[in-house]
Coordinates of C-alpha atoms in Angstrom, one line a residue:
X1 CA 0.1 0.1 -0.3
X2 CA 1.0 3.3 -0.8
X3 CA 1.7 6.4 1.6
X4 CA -0.7 8.5 0.3
X5 CA -3.6 5.5 0.4
X6 CA -2.3 4.7 4.2
X7 CA -2.8 8.3 5.1
X8 CA -6.3 8.4 3.3
X9 CA -7.8 5.3 5.3
X10 CA -6.0 7.1 8.3
X11 CA -8.3 10.6 8.2
X12 CA -10.8 9.2 6.8
X13 CA -12.1 7.7 10.4
X14 CA -11.2 11.2 12.0
X15 CA -13.3 12.9 9.6
X16 CA -16.2 10.8 9.9
X17 CA -16.0 11.2 13.9
X18 CA -15.8 15.4 13.4
X19 CA -18.4 15.3 11.2
X20 CA -20.6 13.2 13.6
X21 CA -19.8 15.4 16.5
X22 CA -20.4 18.7 14.4
X23 CA -23.8 16.9 13.7
X24 CA -24.6 16.3 17.4
X25 CA -23.4 19.7 18.3
X26 CA -26.6 21.2 16.8
X27 CA -28.7 18.6 18.2
X28 CA -27.4 19.6 21.5
X29 CA -27.8 23.3 20.9
X30 CA -31.2 23.1 19.0
X31 CA -32.9 20.7 22.2
X32 CA -31.0 23.8 24.7
X33 CA -32.5 26.8 22.6
X34 CA -35.9 25.8 22.1
X35 CA -37.5 28.0 24.6
X36 CA -35.8 31.0 23.4
X37 CA -37.1 29.8 20.0
X38 CA -40.6 29.2 21.4
X39 CA -39.8 32.9 22.9
X40 CA -39.2 34.6 19.9
X41 CA -41.0 33.1 17.8
X42 CA -44.2 31.3 19.1
X43 CA -45.7 28.7 16.5
X44 CA -48.3 30.6 13.7
X45 CA -50.7 29.2 11.4
X46 CA -49.4 29.2 8.2
X47 CA -50.3 31.6 5.3
X48 CA -53.2 30.3 3.4
X49 CA -51.9 31.6 -0.1
X50 CA -54.8 32.4 -3.1
X51 CA -52.1 31.7 -5.3
X52 CA -52.1 28.0 -6.6
X53 CA -50.0 25.1 -9.0
X54 CA -51.0 27.3 -12.2
X55 CA -49.5 30.1 -10.9
X56 CA -46.4 28.3 -10.0
X57 CA -46.2 26.6 -13.5
X58 CA -46.4 30.0 -14.9
X59 CA -43.4 31.4 -12.9
X60 CA -41.5 28.1 -13.5
X61 CA -42.0 28.3 -17.5
X62 CA -41.2 32.0 -17.4
X63 CA -37.8 31.0 -15.6
X64 CA -36.9 28.5 -18.2
X65 CA -37.8 30.9 -20.9
X66 CA -35.6 33.3 -19.4
X67 CA -32.6 30.7 -19.4
X68 CA -33.2 29.2 -22.9
X69 CA -34.2 31.9 -24.5
X70 CA -31.2 33.9 -23.5
X71 CA -28.9 31.1 -24.2
X72 CA -30.2 31.5 -28.2
X73 CA -29.9 35.2 -28.1
X74 CA -26.4 34.7 -27.0
X75 CA -25.6 32.0 -29.9
X76 CA -26.9 33.9 -32.3
X77 CA -24.2 37.0 -31.2
X78 CA -21.9 33.7 -31.3
X79 CA -21.2 34.0 -27.7
X80 CA -21.2 30.7 -26.3
X81 CA -20.8 31.4 -22.6
X82 CA -21.1 34.4 -20.0
X83 CA -18.1 35.0 -17.9
X84 CA -17.4 36.9 -14.8
X85 CA -19.6 40.0 -13.8
X86 CA -21.9 39.7 -17.3
X87 CA -22.4 36.0 -15.8
X88 CA -24.1 37.1 -12.5
X89 CA -26.1 40.1 -13.9
X90 CA -27.7 38.1 -16.4
X91 CA -28.6 35.8 -12.8
X92 CA -30.2 38.5 -11.4
X93 CA -31.7 39.9 -15.1
X94 CA -33.3 36.3 -15.0
X95 CA -34.1 36.4 -10.9
X96 CA -35.5 39.9 -11.0
X97 CA -37.7 39.0 -13.4
X98 CA -39.0 35.3 -11.8
X99 CA -39.1 37.7 -8.8
X100 CA -41.6 40.5 -10.3
X101 CA -43.8 38.2 -11.9
X102 CA -44.4 36.3 -8.2
X103 CA -45.3 40.1 -6.5
X104 CA -47.2 39.9 -9.2
X105 CA -49.6 37.3 -9.0
X106 CA -49.7 37.6 -5.1
X107 CA -50.6 41.5 -5.1
X108 CA -53.2 40.8 -7.3
X109 CA -54.8 37.9 -5.7
X110 CA -54.1 39.4 -1.9
X111 CA -54.2 43.5 -2.4
X112 CA -50.6 43.2 -1.4
X113 CA -47.0 41.1 -0.4
X114 CA -47.9 40.5 3.1
X115 CA -48.3 36.9 2.2
X116 CA -45.5 36.8 0.8
X117 CA -43.4 37.3 4.6
X118 CA -42.9 40.8 2.9
X119 CA -44.2 43.2 6.3
X120 CA -43.1 46.5 7.8
X121 CA -43.1 45.1 11.1
X122 CA -41.7 42.2 13.2
X123 CA -38.4 42.0 11.4
X124 CA -35.9 42.4 14.6
X125 CA -37.6 39.1 16.0
X126 CA -37.9 37.3 13.0
X127 CA -33.9 38.2 12.2
X128 CA -33.2 37.6 15.8
X129 CA -34.9 34.1 15.3
X130 CA -33.1 33.5 12.7
X131 CA -29.5 34.4 13.8
X132 CA -29.5 31.8 16.7
X133 CA -31.3 29.0 14.5
X134 CA -28.2 29.4 12.1
X135 CA -26.2 29.8 14.9
X136 CA -27.2 26.4 16.4
X137 CA -27.3 24.8 13.4
X138 CA -24.3 25.6 11.7
X139 CA -22.0 23.2 13.2
X140 CA -24.2 20.7 11.9
X141 CA -24.2 22.4 8.6
X142 CA -20.7 21.8 8.0
X143 CA -20.4 18.5 9.7
X144 CA -23.4 17.5 6.6
X145 CA -20.4 19.0 4.2
X146 CA -18.1 16.9 5.7
X147 CA -19.8 14.1 5.5
X148 CA -21.6 14.8 1.9
X149 CA -18.0 15.4 0.8
X150 CA -16.4 12.1 2.6
X151 CA -19.4 10.2 0.6
X152 CA -19.0 11.6 -2.8
X153 CA -15.0 10.8 -2.1
X154 CA -15.0 7.1 -1.3
X155 CA -18.2 6.4 -4.1
X156 CA -15.4 8.2 -7.1
X157 CA -17.6 10.8 -7.8
X158 CA -16.0 13.8 -9.1
X159 CA -17.9 16.8 -7.6
X160 CA -15.9 20.2 -8.7
X161 CA -16.0 23.0 -6.9
X162 CA -19.4 26.0 -7.8
X163 CA -18.6 27.6 -10.7
X164 CA -19.6 30.8 -8.6
X165 CA -16.8 30.1 -6.2
X166 CA -14.5 29.5 -8.7
X167 CA -15.3 32.9 -10.2
X168 CA -15.3 34.7 -6.4
X169 CA -11.6 33.1 -6.2
X170 CA -10.6 35.2 -9.5
X171 CA -12.0 38.4 -9.2
X172 CA -10.5 41.6 -7.8
X173 CA -11.5 45.4 -6.5
X174 CA -14.6 47.2 -7.8
X175 CA -16.0 43.7 -9.5
X176 CA -15.5 41.5 -6.3
X177 CA -17.5 44.2 -3.9
X178 CA -20.2 44.0 -6.6
X179 CA -20.2 39.9 -6.5
X180 CA -20.2 40.6 -2.5
X181 CA -23.4 42.7 -2.6
X182 CA -25.1 40.8 -5.7
X183 CA -24.5 37.0 -3.3
X184 CA -24.7 38.9 0.1
X185 CA -27.5 41.0 -0.5
X186 CA -29.7 41.0 -3.8
X187 CA -29.3 36.9 -4.6
X188 CA -30.7 36.1 -1.2
X189 CA -33.4 38.4 -1.3
X190 CA -34.4 37.1 -5.2
X191 CA -34.6 33.3 -3.9
X192 CA -35.9 34.3 -0.5
X193 CA -38.8 35.8 -2.7
X194 CA -39.4 32.7 -5.1
X195 CA -38.7 29.8 -2.6
X196 CA -39.4 30.8 0.9
X197 CA -42.2 33.3 0.2
X198 CA -44.1 32.3 -3.2
X199 CA -43.7 28.5 -3.2
X200 CA -43.6 27.2 0.0
X201 CA -46.6 28.4 1.4
X202 CA -48.2 26.4 -1.6
X203 CA -46.6 23.2 -0.9
X204 CA -47.1 23.7 3.0
X205 CA -50.8 23.6 2.1
X206 CA -50.7 20.6 -0.4
X207 CA -47.9 18.3 1.6
X208 CA -48.2 19.9 5.6
X209 CA -45.5 22.0 7.2
X210 CA -43.0 18.5 6.9
X211 CA -43.2 17.4 3.4
X212 CA -43.6 21.3 2.4
X213 CA -40.4 22.3 3.6
X214 CA -38.5 19.4 2.6
X215 CA -40.0 19.7 -0.9
X216 CA -39.1 23.5 -0.9
X217 CA -35.7 22.6 -0.2
X218 CA -35.0 19.9 -2.7
X219 CA -36.5 22.4 -5.4
X220 CA -34.0 24.8 -3.9
X221 CA -31.5 22.6 -4.3
X222 CA -31.7 21.4 -7.5
X223 CA -31.2 25.1 -9.3
X224 CA -27.8 25.1 -7.9
X225 CA -26.7 21.9 -10.5
X226 CA -24.0 21.1 -8.4
X227 CA -23.4 17.6 -6.8
X228 CA -20.7 19.0 -4.4
X229 CA -23.0 21.1 -2.4
X230 CA -26.3 19.3 -3.0
X231 CA -26.9 18.0 0.5
X232 CA -25.3 21.3 2.3
X233 CA -27.8 23.5 0.3
X234 CA -30.7 21.1 1.0
X235 CA -29.9 21.3 4.7
X236 CA -29.2 25.2 4.9
X237 CA -32.9 24.9 2.8
X238 CA -34.4 23.5 6.0
X239 CA -33.2 26.2 7.8
X240 CA -34.6 28.9 5.6
X241 CA -37.9 27.3 5.5
X242 CA -38.0 26.9 9.5
X243 CA -37.3 30.4 9.8
X244 CA -40.1 31.3 7.1
X245 CA -42.7 29.2 8.5
X246 CA -41.8 29.8 12.6
X247 CA -42.3 33.5 11.8
X248 CA -44.0 33.5 8.4
X249 CA -41.6 36.3 7.2
X250 CA -38.8 36.4 4.8
X251 CA -36.6 39.1 6.5
X252 CA -35.0 36.2 9.5
X253 CA -34.6 33.9 6.1
X254 CA -32.4 36.6 3.7
X255 CA -30.6 37.7 6.5
X256 CA -29.2 34.0 7.0
X257 CA -28.8 32.8 3.7
X258 CA -27.0 36.3 3.0
X259 CA -25.1 35.6 6.4
X260 CA -24.4 32.5 5.1
X261 CA -23.1 33.1 1.3
X262 CA -20.9 36.4 3.2
X263 CA -19.1 33.1 5.0
X264 CA -18.6 31.4 2.2
X265 CA -17.2 34.2 -0.1
X266 CA -14.8 34.7 3.1
X267 CA -13.4 31.6 3.3
X268 CA -13.2 31.4 -0.6
X269 CA -11.5 34.6 -1.2
X270 CA -9.1 34.6 1.4
X271 CA -8.4 30.6 1.7
X272 CA -4.5 29.7 1.1
X273 CA -4.0 28.8 -2.3

């Protein structure tokens, strides 16, 4: 047996133990903080959305049309792939359009955006609950990431890093600042409005709270199109979904989503090369 293979075998149990300890830490923290969670965000009745599956399918259809339509237009001009900030601005244009359509449906049916979790009151409690829940769940999220990476490695599955992470590592100066604003403020808001505000209440009504959160988590993980982060993103989605479900607001989930992206960005940009 070669030295590298032996070292890999020795490291594997250590990482597995670390992943298990991190997950156990989160389970214990969540149990200890149940009282604080109940005071910050008592269980509330779920939003009863007036929108339904046809509206969701229209939003999905619009998203796909924008993605493929942009690809066709770019191919006409001989552009096969966007890079750098151009790719991010394209993503923003697509997400912004989907958010606008979702908001238009909800406003037309409800006469306001409160059913999406957008309201002027209760922001501090929602953000506080979200931060506390994320702090308790963060070790488990990191543990799940380690365990998932180990499983992929054990199965011999090559799962490269996210394109957006690699892009962040190459940017500098004003481009990096613009990227940071989009990644920590704009994209999280767009995704929270669509997934936690628009889709989750519909799925909770159809599947119950547990089924709705799980289904929303799957739908949230799939568009990221990267096997290496699919499970960690799914776990993050469960945290974000729980924040929305307990507070019926997207302030907290938006804050936590942006915070998570900011932590990830710092790790990517300043990690040793």
